[in-house]
XYZ file of C-alpha atoms in Angstrom:
712
model
C -21.641 -32.748 -15.459
C -21.068 -31.639 -11.872
C -19.956 -28.055 -11.467
C -18.426 -25.740 -8.865
C -17.315 -22.112 -8.835
C -14.053 -21.041 -7.239
C -13.688 -17.572 -5.778
C -10.932 -15.186 -6.874
C -7.777 -15.421 -4.772
C -5.876 -12.502 -3.245
C -2.403 -12.753 -1.743
C -1.429 -10.747 1.316
C 0.857 -7.817 0.528
C 3.974 -7.677 2.698
C 3.669 -5.672 5.879
C 6.446 -3.307 6.907
C 8.600 -3.800 3.826
C 12.054 -2.385 4.688
C 12.857 1.023 3.219
C 15.928 -0.283 1.400
C 13.682 -2.707 -0.492
C 10.954 -0.144 -1.195
C 13.583 2.125 -2.714
C 14.549 -0.351 -5.426
C 11.185 -1.996 -6.130
C 10.067 -1.311 -9.712
C 7.143 1.069 -10.115
C 3.769 -0.442 -9.105
C 5.426 -3.617 -7.767
C 4.347 -4.994 -4.402
C 5.865 -7.942 -2.587
C 3.619 -10.619 -1.136
C 4.195 -11.471 2.498
C 5.579 -14.904 1.618
C 8.153 -13.304 -0.719
C 9.451 -10.991 1.993
C 9.424 -13.835 4.539
C 11.435 -16.037 2.171
C 13.972 -13.274 1.548
C 14.441 -12.558 5.250
C 14.768 -16.215 6.240
C 17.161 -16.962 3.375
C 19.206 -13.849 4.171
C 19.550 -14.555 7.888
C 22.918 -15.963 8.959
C 21.192 -18.017 11.649
C 18.315 -19.123 9.424
C 17.426 -22.737 8.647
C 19.481 -24.800 6.209
C 16.454 -25.543 4.030
C 13.425 -23.409 3.184
C 10.242 -24.679 1.543
C 8.119 -22.002 -0.121
C 4.659 -23.522 -0.652
C 2.843 -20.413 -1.889
C -0.071 -20.990 -4.247
C 0.460 -21.203 -7.995
C 0.718 -17.776 -9.615
C 1.884 -16.094 -6.404
C 5.476 -15.381 -7.401
C 7.562 -18.148 -5.852
C 10.234 -17.557 -8.508
C 10.666 -13.919 -7.467
C 10.874 -14.988 -3.822
C 13.840 -17.157 -4.739
C 15.616 -14.356 -6.619
C 15.250 -11.511 -4.126
C 18.601 -12.200 -2.475
C 20.331 -11.684 -5.816
C 18.191 -8.703 -6.864
C 18.766 -6.839 -3.594
C 22.497 -7.500 -3.228
C 24.931 -4.784 -4.293
C 27.536 -7.345 -5.265
C 27.261 -10.759 -6.928
C 25.062 -13.451 -5.438
C 25.220 -16.863 -7.070
C 22.198 -19.111 -7.669
C 22.084 -22.630 -9.104
C 18.434 -23.084 -10.079
C 16.952 -26.438 -11.130
C 13.749 -26.996 -13.097
C 12.361 -30.444 -14.014
C 11.637 -29.831 -17.733
C 13.486 -28.046 -20.526
C 10.292 -26.158 -21.341
C 10.266 -24.773 -17.800
C 13.957 -23.825 -17.993
C 13.202 -21.813 -21.137
C 10.153 -20.197 -19.494
C 12.104 -19.307 -16.326
C 14.953 -17.813 -18.337
C 12.485 -15.572 -20.166
C 10.837 -14.506 -16.905
C 14.182 -13.948 -15.158
C 15.498 -11.686 -17.919
C 12.256 -9.692 -17.880
C 12.275 -9.351 -14.082
C 15.891 -8.229 -13.903
C 15.344 -5.688 -16.673
C 12.438 -4.171 -14.728
C 14.651 -3.992 -11.647
C 17.212 -2.213 -13.842
C 19.795 -4.893 -13.194
C 21.831 -6.827 -15.728
C 20.972 -10.509 -15.618
C 23.774 -13.040 -16.013
C 21.336 -15.977 -16.064
C 22.359 -18.779 -18.423
C 20.573 -21.919 -19.504
C 22.360 -25.229 -18.998
C 21.091 -28.507 -20.418
C 22.442 -31.395 -22.485
C 21.893 -29.442 -25.722
C 24.012 -26.549 -24.411
C 26.778 -28.986 -23.429
C 26.614 -30.575 -26.875
C 27.024 -27.159 -28.495
C 30.046 -26.431 -26.302
C 31.589 -29.706 -27.394
C 31.182 -28.997 -31.125
C 34.293 -26.845 -31.054
C 37.828 -27.850 -30.120
C 37.987 -25.760 -26.946
C 36.953 -28.555 -24.582
C 38.222 -32.120 -24.604
C 35.308 -33.468 -22.644
C 31.909 -32.425 -21.347
C 33.278 -31.772 -17.867
C 35.607 -29.054 -19.165
C 32.735 -27.368 -20.966
C 30.594 -27.646 -17.861
C 33.239 -26.036 -15.661
C 33.646 -23.178 -18.132
C 29.916 -22.450 -18.158
C 29.594 -22.662 -14.362
C 32.465 -20.220 -13.920
C 31.038 -17.693 -16.377
C 27.669 -17.013 -14.726
C 26.301 -16.009 -11.341
C 22.924 -17.548 -12.139
C 22.508 -20.963 -13.750
C 19.121 -22.331 -14.846
C 19.387 -26.056 -15.420
C 17.687 -29.353 -14.691
C 18.141 -31.541 -11.602
C 19.589 -34.304 -13.806
C 22.810 -32.357 -14.420
C 23.059 -31.467 -10.727
C 22.615 -35.150 -9.851
C 25.368 -36.297 -12.201
C 27.736 -33.616 -10.916
C 27.136 -34.676 -7.312
C 27.405 -38.366 -8.267
C 30.975 -37.739 -9.526
C 30.262 -37.947 -13.259
C 31.599 -35.547 -15.955
C 35.174 -36.606 -15.217
C 37.700 -38.974 -16.721
C 38.322 -42.412 -15.256
C 41.235 -44.710 -15.895
C 44.991 -44.088 -15.824
C 44.589 -40.335 -16.364
C 41.554 -40.019 -14.119
C 40.468 -36.670 -12.750
C 40.016 -35.944 -9.068
C 36.580 -37.023 -7.909
C 35.769 -33.462 -6.810
C 36.750 -31.913 -10.140
C 33.222 -30.649 -10.853
C 31.281 -30.802 -7.597
C 34.088 -29.028 -5.682
C 33.891 -25.813 -7.749
C 30.087 -26.043 -7.892
C 29.838 -26.042 -4.099
C 32.477 -23.298 -3.797
C 30.919 -20.981 -6.394
C 27.190 -21.113 -5.663
C 25.561 -19.745 -2.534
C 21.959 -20.801 -3.224
C 20.525 -23.999 -4.671
C 16.912 -23.708 -5.813
C 14.718 -26.716 -6.646
C 11.534 -25.727 -8.464
C 8.357 -27.860 -8.611
C 9.948 -30.233 -6.104
C 6.608 -31.870 -5.271
C 6.661 -33.759 -8.583
C 9.929 -35.509 -7.691
C 9.554 -39.236 -7.102
C 11.210 -41.172 -4.272
C 14.487 -41.945 -6.154
C 14.869 -38.244 -7.016
C 14.181 -37.172 -3.412
C 16.933 -39.553 -2.277
C 19.292 -38.156 -4.927
C 18.699 -34.607 -3.701
C 19.165 -35.621 -0.066
C 22.477 -37.317 -0.917
C 23.670 -34.080 -2.528
C 22.389 -31.815 0.263
C 24.154 -33.899 2.903
C 27.448 -33.710 1.000
C 27.201 -29.958 0.416
C 26.371 -29.225 4.047
C 29.307 -31.324 5.257
C 31.660 -29.600 2.790
C 30.571 -26.079 3.777
C 30.580 -26.219 7.576
C 30.995 -22.637 8.813
C 29.860 -21.219 5.470
C 26.256 -20.458 4.602
C 24.705 -22.402 1.751
C 21.022 -21.847 1.149
C 18.595 -24.467 -0.191
C 15.194 -23.316 -1.431
C 12.495 -25.780 -2.474
C 9.647 -24.154 -4.387
C 6.788 -26.594 -4.314
C 3.503 -27.706 -2.912
C 3.574 -29.005 0.676
C 6.801 -31.019 1.117
C 6.271 -34.757 1.137
C 6.476 -36.766 4.305
C 9.508 -38.730 3.086
C 11.598 -35.594 2.583
C 10.671 -34.248 6.018
C 11.485 -37.628 7.576
C 14.959 -37.566 6.023
C 15.584 -33.996 7.160
C 14.562 -34.824 10.728
C 16.763 -37.934 10.799
C 19.711 -35.908 9.496
C 19.118 -33.079 11.970
C 18.892 -30.518 9.177
C 16.993 -27.390 10.152
C 14.136 -26.470 7.850
C 11.215 -24.061 7.644
C 8.033 -24.024 5.590
C 6.821 -20.616 4.369
C 3.215 -20.504 3.228
C 1.213 -17.862 1.423
C -1.572 -15.954 3.150
C -4.772 -15.721 1.100
C -8.194 -14.159 0.992
C -10.994 -15.609 -1.145
C -13.785 -13.261 -2.208
C -15.569 -11.825 -5.248
C -13.945 -8.444 -4.669
C -10.691 -7.295 -3.165
C -11.379 -6.376 0.479
C -8.508 -3.890 0.637
C -6.218 -3.258 -2.381
C -3.572 -1.810 -0.075
C -3.318 -5.136 1.779
C -4.191 -7.752 -0.850
C -3.269 -8.252 -4.508
C -5.114 -10.528 -6.980
C -3.295 -13.695 -8.112
C -6.049 -16.015 -9.455
C -9.352 -15.211 -11.100
C -12.577 -16.903 -10.076
C -13.304 -19.957 -12.224
C -16.140 -22.221 -13.232
C -14.980 -25.847 -13.047
C -17.038 -28.717 -14.447
C -16.286 -32.377 -13.722
C -16.960 -35.267 -16.095
C -16.198 -38.990 -16.102
C -15.901 -39.072 -19.912
C -12.653 -39.986 -21.606
C -11.112 -37.089 -23.517
C -12.083 -38.073 -27.065
C -15.585 -39.043 -25.930
C -16.025 -35.659 -24.255
C -14.848 -33.751 -27.337
C -17.087 -35.767 -29.647
C -20.082 -35.056 -27.419
C -19.315 -31.428 -26.582
C -17.396 -30.023 -29.555
C -20.425 -28.224 -30.966
C -22.193 -27.201 -27.755
C -19.248 -26.316 -25.484
C -15.697 -26.359 -26.863
C -16.114 -24.553 -30.173
C -18.758 -22.040 -28.996
C -16.476 -20.806 -26.199
C -14.036 -19.574 -28.847
C -16.450 -18.475 -31.590
C -18.716 -16.544 -29.199
C -15.904 -14.886 -27.242
C -13.398 -14.043 -29.984
C -10.917 -12.435 -29.416
C -11.404 -12.761 -25.645
C -10.850 -16.534 -25.632
C -7.618 -18.475 -25.410
C -7.422 -22.047 -24.214
C -5.514 -25.257 -23.629
C -6.240 -28.971 -23.647
C -3.773 -30.971 -21.507
C -3.689 -34.762 -21.771
C -1.609 -37.641 -20.412
C -0.179 -39.031 -23.655
C 1.562 -37.713 -26.751
C -0.484 -40.030 -28.989
C -3.755 -38.573 -27.716
C -2.474 -35.008 -28.081
C -1.412 -35.725 -31.667
C -4.816 -37.202 -32.540
C -6.620 -34.219 -31.036
C -4.479 -31.776 -33.010
C -5.177 -33.657 -36.239
C -8.931 -33.729 -35.577
C -9.465 -30.235 -34.161
C -7.130 -28.144 -36.315
C -9.334 -28.273 -39.473
C -12.506 -27.676 -37.441
C -11.078 -24.573 -35.766
C -9.518 -23.384 -39.035
C -13.002 -23.123 -40.599
C -13.787 -20.457 -37.991
C -10.526 -18.555 -38.395
C -9.080 -20.088 -35.223
C -5.662 -21.698 -34.735
C -4.611 -24.866 -32.909
C -1.032 -25.397 -31.639
C 0.781 -28.505 -30.435
C 3.154 -28.797 -27.475
C 4.378 -32.291 -26.548
C 7.627 -34.146 -26.048
C 7.458 -35.118 -29.717
C 6.792 -31.589 -30.982
C 9.654 -29.683 -32.592
C 11.142 -26.721 -30.751
C 9.813 -24.237 -33.311
C 6.284 -25.614 -33.170
C 6.312 -25.617 -29.352
C 7.246 -21.939 -29.351
C 4.473 -21.128 -31.828
C 1.885 -23.119 -29.844
C 1.629 -20.420 -27.171
C 0.326 -17.981 -29.799
C -2.498 -20.307 -30.902
C -6.116 -19.849 -29.867
C -6.080 -23.428 -28.548
C -2.918 -25.149 -27.326
C -2.988 -28.948 -27.086
C -0.208 -30.379 -24.945
C 1.043 -32.847 -22.387
C 3.119 -32.503 -19.222
C 5.583 -30.355 -21.194
C 3.316 -27.399 -20.399
C 1.665 -28.287 -17.089
C 4.807 -28.210 -14.935
C 5.086 -24.588 -13.875
C 5.039 -23.007 -17.344
C 3.300 -19.635 -17.223
C 1.003 -19.137 -20.210
C -2.192 -17.106 -20.555
C -5.521 -18.893 -21.009
C -9.123 -18.587 -19.848
C -10.329 -22.011 -21.043
C -8.903 -25.334 -19.874
C -9.895 -28.911 -20.680
C -7.733 -31.529 -18.976
C -7.398 -35.082 -17.740
C -5.459 -36.115 -14.634
C -3.548 -39.179 -13.526
C -3.442 -38.217 -9.814
C -4.122 -35.366 -7.401
C -0.789 -33.712 -8.192
C -1.393 -33.546 -11.932
C -4.955 -32.251 -11.360
C -3.718 -29.348 -9.248
C -0.729 -28.736 -11.514
C -2.918 -28.449 -14.596
C -5.705 -26.458 -13.006
C -2.996 -24.063 -11.832
C -2.511 -22.911 -15.441
C -5.966 -21.240 -15.380
C -6.828 -17.811 -14.030
C -3.286 -16.548 -13.564
C -3.721 -13.561 -15.901
C -6.536 -11.134 -16.701
C -5.468 -10.737 -20.353
C -3.100 -11.850 -23.087
C -1.097 -10.226 -25.865
C -2.286 -10.542 -29.480
C -0.050 -8.841 -32.027
C 1.041 -6.216 -29.520
C -2.463 -5.512 -28.236
C -3.562 -6.506 -24.734
C -6.824 -8.499 -24.930
C -8.920 -8.891 -21.780
C -10.362 -12.245 -20.730
C -13.339 -10.296 -19.339
C -13.164 -12.219 -16.058
C -14.333 -15.406 -17.747
C -12.394 -18.535 -16.737
C -13.735 -22.015 -17.421
C -12.265 -25.457 -16.812
C -13.483 -28.960 -17.618
C -11.805 -31.720 -15.586
C -12.086 -35.292 -16.863
C -11.681 -37.775 -14.021
C -12.353 -41.488 -13.429
C -15.998 -42.143 -12.424
C -15.103 -43.207 -8.877
C -13.180 -39.951 -8.294
C -16.142 -37.849 -9.444
C -18.398 -39.938 -7.176
C -16.035 -39.471 -4.213
C -16.052 -35.710 -4.768
C -19.799 -35.199 -5.131
C -21.552 -38.155 -3.496
C -21.615 -38.789 0.264
C -20.835 -42.251 1.578
C -21.966 -43.939 4.784
C -19.300 -42.252 6.898
C -18.466 -38.944 5.235
C -20.274 -36.080 3.574
C -19.464 -35.273 -0.041
C -16.255 -33.323 -0.508
C -17.771 -30.787 -2.922
C -21.351 -29.621 -3.416
C -22.574 -29.446 -6.997
C -23.379 -25.926 -8.160
C -21.859 -24.139 -5.156
C -19.013 -21.739 -4.566
C -15.824 -22.780 -2.840
C -12.279 -21.514 -2.603
C -9.094 -22.897 -4.128
C -7.738 -24.136 -0.791
C -10.873 -26.173 -0.069
C -10.751 -27.527 -3.620
C -7.120 -28.595 -3.154
C -8.029 -30.419 0.057
C -10.985 -32.150 -1.627
C -8.910 -33.333 -4.589
C -6.124 -34.662 -2.361
C -8.710 -36.557 -0.316
C -10.591 -37.982 -3.311
C -7.593 -39.483 -5.075
C -6.298 -42.632 -3.368
C -2.688 -42.366 -2.177
C -0.146 -44.134 -4.352
C 2.822 -46.163 -3.143
C 5.650 -43.985 -1.822
C 8.380 -46.677 -2.065
C 9.685 -45.534 1.317
C 12.183 -48.428 1.484
C 13.818 -47.496 -1.828
C 16.805 -45.952 -0.027
C 17.629 -49.229 1.720
C 17.142 -51.330 -1.422
C 18.616 -49.156 -4.196
C 19.086 -45.497 -3.234
C 21.903 -46.397 -0.859
C 24.049 -47.274 -3.871
C 24.184 -43.541 -4.656
C 25.437 -42.840 -1.137
C 28.003 -45.630 -1.533
C 29.279 -44.218 -4.824
C 29.971 -40.793 -3.295
C 31.399 -42.173 -0.047
C 33.717 -44.477 -1.991
C 34.739 -41.663 -4.342
C 35.817 -39.414 -1.473
C 38.315 -42.096 -0.427
C 40.082 -42.177 -3.782
C 43.428 -40.624 -4.625
C 44.148 -37.676 -4.818
C 41.241 -36.268 -2.748
C 41.403 -38.754 0.139
C 43.337 -36.556 2.567
C 41.250 -33.446 2.001
C 37.950 -35.210 2.575
C 38.818 -37.541 5.448
C 36.760 -35.701 8.073
C 33.941 -34.875 5.649
C 33.768 -38.526 4.624
C 33.552 -39.777 8.196
C 30.734 -37.366 9.097
C 28.984 -37.963 5.783
C 28.965 -41.713 6.332
C 27.298 -41.200 9.707
C 24.720 -38.929 8.100
C 23.978 -41.409 5.317
C 23.434 -44.196 7.840
C 21.123 -42.121 10.042
C 19.168 -40.493 7.209
C 18.509 -43.518 5.028
C 18.674 -46.252 7.680
C 21.509 -47.993 5.816
C 25.020 -49.257 6.509
C 27.133 -47.386 3.990
C 30.019 -49.880 4.333
C 27.697 -52.717 3.285
C 26.290 -50.573 0.494
C 29.824 -50.107 -0.871
C 30.264 -53.878 -0.865
C 26.927 -54.346 -2.623
C 27.843 -51.665 -5.173
C 31.070 -53.533 -5.989
C 29.321 -56.910 -6.222
C 26.534 -55.678 -8.507
C 28.985 -53.759 -10.698
C 30.807 -57.054 -11.306
C 27.753 -59.297 -11.713
C 24.749 -57.174 -12.820
C 26.148 -53.857 -14.005
C 22.907 -52.645 -15.700
C 21.222 -52.618 -12.258
C 23.936 -50.333 -10.891
C 23.650 -47.973 -13.868
C 19.910 -47.795 -13.305
C 20.187 -47.207 -9.559
C 22.648 -44.324 -9.886
C 20.761 -42.591 -12.716
C 18.493 -39.661 -11.820
C 15.340 -40.434 -13.804
C 16.352 -43.883 -14.955
C 17.723 -45.115 -18.238
C 16.078 -45.178 -21.667
C 16.340 -48.679 -23.082
C 13.912 -48.503 -25.990
C 14.786 -45.224 -27.725
C 14.033 -45.029 -31.450
C 15.272 -42.565 -34.036
C 12.431 -41.205 -36.148
C 11.849 -38.941 -39.111
C 8.541 -37.164 -38.481
C 7.009 -36.848 -41.943
C 4.462 -34.304 -40.664
C 7.283 -31.758 -40.299
C 10.180 -30.613 -42.460
C 13.922 -30.027 -42.271
C 15.689 -30.452 -38.946
C 12.317 -30.495 -37.166
C 11.728 -33.970 -38.595
C 14.554 -35.541 -36.614
C 13.476 -36.820 -33.214
C 13.768 -39.691 -30.768
C 10.935 -41.464 -28.992
C 10.037 -44.616 -27.051
C 9.576 -47.903 -28.956
C 6.577 -49.134 -26.961
C 4.688 -45.863 -27.364
C 5.367 -45.884 -31.100
C 4.302 -49.464 -31.824
C 1.145 -48.982 -29.774
C 0.007 -45.700 -31.317
C 1.905 -44.633 -34.434
C 1.625 -45.090 -38.198
C 5.182 -46.152 -38.978
C 7.262 -46.699 -42.100
C 10.633 -48.272 -42.853
C 13.789 -46.281 -42.084
C 17.366 -47.566 -41.861
C 20.022 -46.326 -39.487
C 22.078 -45.068 -42.441
C 19.089 -43.055 -43.718
C 18.507 -41.560 -40.273
C 22.183 -40.711 -39.881
C 22.205 -39.096 -43.340
C 19.160 -36.995 -42.386
C 20.996 -35.841 -39.257
C 24.009 -34.869 -41.371
C 21.844 -33.102 -43.986
C 20.231 -31.051 -41.211
C 23.720 -30.120 -39.945
C 23.035 -31.645 -36.551
C 25.623 -33.431 -34.434
C 25.389 -37.225 -34.512
C 26.914 -37.721 -31.045
C 23.774 -36.857 -29.009
C 21.771 -39.430 -30.975
C 24.525 -42.029 -30.746
C 24.644 -41.656 -26.943
C 20.987 -42.718 -26.759
C 21.788 -46.051 -28.494
C 18.604 -46.213 -30.616
C 17.056 -49.672 -30.843
C 15.148 -48.934 -34.061
C 14.484 -46.306 -36.736
C 11.136 -45.333 -38.284
C 9.417 -42.869 -40.517
C 6.482 -41.446 -38.557
C 3.407 -40.596 -40.630
C 1.021 -39.807 -37.783
C -0.884 -41.448 -34.958
C -3.586 -44.094 -35.184
C -7.193 -43.634 -34.098
C -7.085 -46.895 -32.148
C -4.295 -48.327 -30.045
C -2.431 -51.365 -31.414
C -2.069 -54.223 -28.936
C 1.402 -55.651 -28.454
C 3.031 -58.147 -26.140
C 6.542 -58.419 -24.754
C 8.096 -61.814 -25.450
C 10.991 -63.409 -23.563
C 12.991 -65.768 -25.748
C 13.852 -67.911 -22.754
C 12.247 -70.906 -21.053
C 11.333 -69.924 -17.487
C 9.511 -73.047 -16.311
C 12.640 -74.328 -14.591
C 13.576 -70.989 -13.016
C 13.725 -70.948 -9.238
C 11.171 -68.875 -7.339
C 13.963 -66.503 -6.256
C 14.259 -65.168 -9.833
C 10.700 -63.811 -9.928
C 9.527 -60.602 -8.288
C 13.055 -59.228 -7.978
C 14.997 -56.820 -10.190
C 17.631 -58.596 -12.263
C 19.360 -58.379 -15.630
C 17.327 -60.046 -18.385
C 18.408 -60.892 -21.921
C 16.252 -62.150 -24.774
C 13.424 -59.606 -24.804
C 11.474 -59.118 -28.043
C 8.109 -57.594 -28.964
C 5.168 -59.069 -30.842
C 2.914 -56.627 -32.689
C 0.996 -56.381 -35.952
C 2.115 -54.175 -38.826
C 5.421 -52.906 -37.420
C 8.017 -52.436 -40.195
C 11.334 -54.276 -39.847
C 10.141 -55.982 -36.670
C 12.470 -58.968 -37.169
C 15.480 -56.674 -37.451
C 14.387 -54.756 -34.350
C 13.912 -57.954 -32.354
C 17.312 -59.316 -33.339
C 18.892 -56.169 -31.940
C 16.603 -55.985 -28.927
C 17.106 -59.534 -27.707
C 20.888 -59.048 -27.521
C 20.521 -56.244 -24.992
C 20.909 -56.803 -21.261
C 18.039 -54.971 -19.565
C 17.205 -54.250 -15.926
C 13.846 -55.970 -15.536
C 11.450 -57.610 -13.106
C 9.123 -60.498 -13.987
C 5.968 -61.611 -12.197
C 4.428 -64.886 -13.376
C 0.752 -65.770 -13.565
C -2.465 -64.411 -15.057
C -3.338 -63.125 -11.590
C -0.329 -60.792 -11.898
C -1.724 -58.937 -14.902
C -0.367 -55.335 -15.066
C -3.705 -53.789 -14.039
C -4.031 -56.148 -11.086
C -0.496 -55.433 -9.888
C -1.149 -51.700 -10.096
C -4.299 -52.086 -8.025
C -2.812 -54.325 -5.342
C 0.404 -52.332 -4.963
C -1.243 -48.884 -5.280
C 1.057 -48.014 -8.183
C 0.597 -44.771 -10.170
C -1.935 -45.033 -12.990
C 0.673 -44.555 -15.732
C 3.284 -46.837 -14.133
C 4.615 -48.817 -17.144
C 4.168 -52.571 -16.699
C 3.643 -54.813 -19.722
C 2.109 -58.196 -20.398
C 4.719 -60.778 -21.299
C 4.968 -64.362 -22.499
C 7.994 -66.636 -22.235
C 9.245 -68.991 -24.942
C 7.712 -71.929 -23.083
C 4.297 -70.280 -22.906
C 4.189 -68.871 -19.359
C 2.545 -65.462 -18.991
C 2.639 -62.582 -16.545
C 3.935 -59.020 -16.255
C 7.311 -57.397 -16.834
C 8.724 -53.987 -15.918
C 11.978 -52.435 -17.116
C 14.535 -49.927 -15.875
C 13.644 -47.672 -12.961
C 10.186 -49.207 -12.718
C 11.781 -52.633 -12.193
C 13.655 -51.274 -9.165
C 10.545 -49.575 -7.766
C 8.463 -52.700 -8.286
C 11.197 -54.717 -6.575
C 10.846 -52.470 -3.511
C 7.035 -52.637 -3.534
C 6.986 -56.441 -3.725
C 9.555 -57.014 -0.975
C 7.091 -55.784 1.624
C 3.873 -57.301 0.289
C 2.384 -60.787 0.499
C 2.182 -61.445 -3.242
C 3.080 -64.651 -5.045
C 5.196 -63.545 -8.000
C 6.051 -66.952 -9.438
C 5.687 -70.448 -8.051
C 6.273 -70.222 -4.324
C 8.078 -66.875 -4.401
C 6.264 -64.984 -1.650
C 7.770 -61.924 0.001
C 6.756 -60.939 3.515
């Protein structure tokens, strides 16, 4: 294994902190320079419309975004958005702790679909929109996800039909009530989400001319697409960076504060299970047995199935040594996720790598791209100790990471080529900023789908622009609508009038495509209801993706009536499950050691299809799956093939999923599946949001997607 050592990182303490701030700072607290800069820029009446805080992980970006509220004598309203429910929970905990230390009463409230469901259980609200308005009005500080913000700004949560609500019923009060909109971990947003946010920002800025609304994006360096849109729209923006010193010792504690410990990072081209099999006895287990109680670690992987297998295999091994293993994935119950942070070794997926602050000094992880590498490595070295049963246990300045990367990435990092020197030198010291640059250089760039706005994102603009022209809001938004249309056209390089026409046409002819285009993350078309037999009570009841289950899980028969009865017995509401329209129901007994191969079938003859039907997103009916050993597969397929699905088909063995990913520079985990038609033709198929993205990628590439269908 190749190995490097990163130096400890120190953040610059703010110079010349105003007296009024020093007076209210909690004892022993010091602001970093980037925190004070963010506060001053956000507080200035003539400041930019948008601020990006790109401070390093562990350097207090969250506090920077809350200083306006903490330092105000009166109320200051913040609408904060976090990409995962786990991060919302973590931020709520941190916010309440911070405000208590500042001796201020926090009014922060969590808002997600579960909270809305709980509001709707009573008779106080006739619809989700009423519950949403009530919650927004009752708090100065909302912590939610960007999905809910998107659906508010896309005119959802309101009644249509004869007794329809005004289109601004929800977004009007939202814009009136909240002064600051914070987007956390914005760098993980994909192109459709960036476009969604830009649509909302443009509307809010047009609605609040003469008033100050503040937008804070807490993230790594903002992507080029976002900056391009801001420049086209003429929206003022400023990037605030952290100032850092890298050294073994703090050069001046009055000017610098520690934020990241020095770490030893080893790189391997092994796959995760291969690495653990080879290094369980000489590396993984000894770190914990030899350093108890000063050891606490995490393993972060790309898939739930792999995480589940690792938990099953490692838990008994660690138990023999008096050590605990916890699980934290999208398929882990809420109670078990909470308990996982107390374990000696946490095994998780992206549920824990996106901004969640937990205390470890050992990290083993795999990465799908540069962003996930840096995100996951950022969990290490943030704290010098952890709490065990009320006692603070030091990590003794020992931080170790093992990064598992594809062989060509390891080679690019440590081996020179004909033109360039190696990016990292084996066995040497470097700093975190140089490491970040090396990782971003080593990983090949993936497709950015820059033309998505013209192809599909413009339908979101059209929906809002059309909605502002509806009775009874038409008169009040006439000027806003005119200016907004001009902004949409300039920002996204579209004609919003034509987009309205296209929206109407697709809604009449291929409605599933419209639903997909105006969703935030995309729809879920293959949701299954499951009873997890490895847990008990309400924790058994879950939903998960059909393709992931048939590829990796040990499944048993379960009927819809049995699942619904289990929901009732657990005293859970049926409505949230019903909204997901499950395609199948299973008992889940665990995860298999080896992946099961499956193929998507299309119960249609495609030999006589015209070339124009391949390589473009369309609505497809007749999809089934072919796999060994799946219970009730015939019943599932009968239900599945009746569904109309947004999909894209590429014909030919040369358009195998792996080959398409390579040629189009698609993300490693981009879901494309092998398919076979009823008349024996083969190729690849993508569904939902990925069908729209693939549609965009193919429109501008010279790839034959079926017969003579070539897009230039």
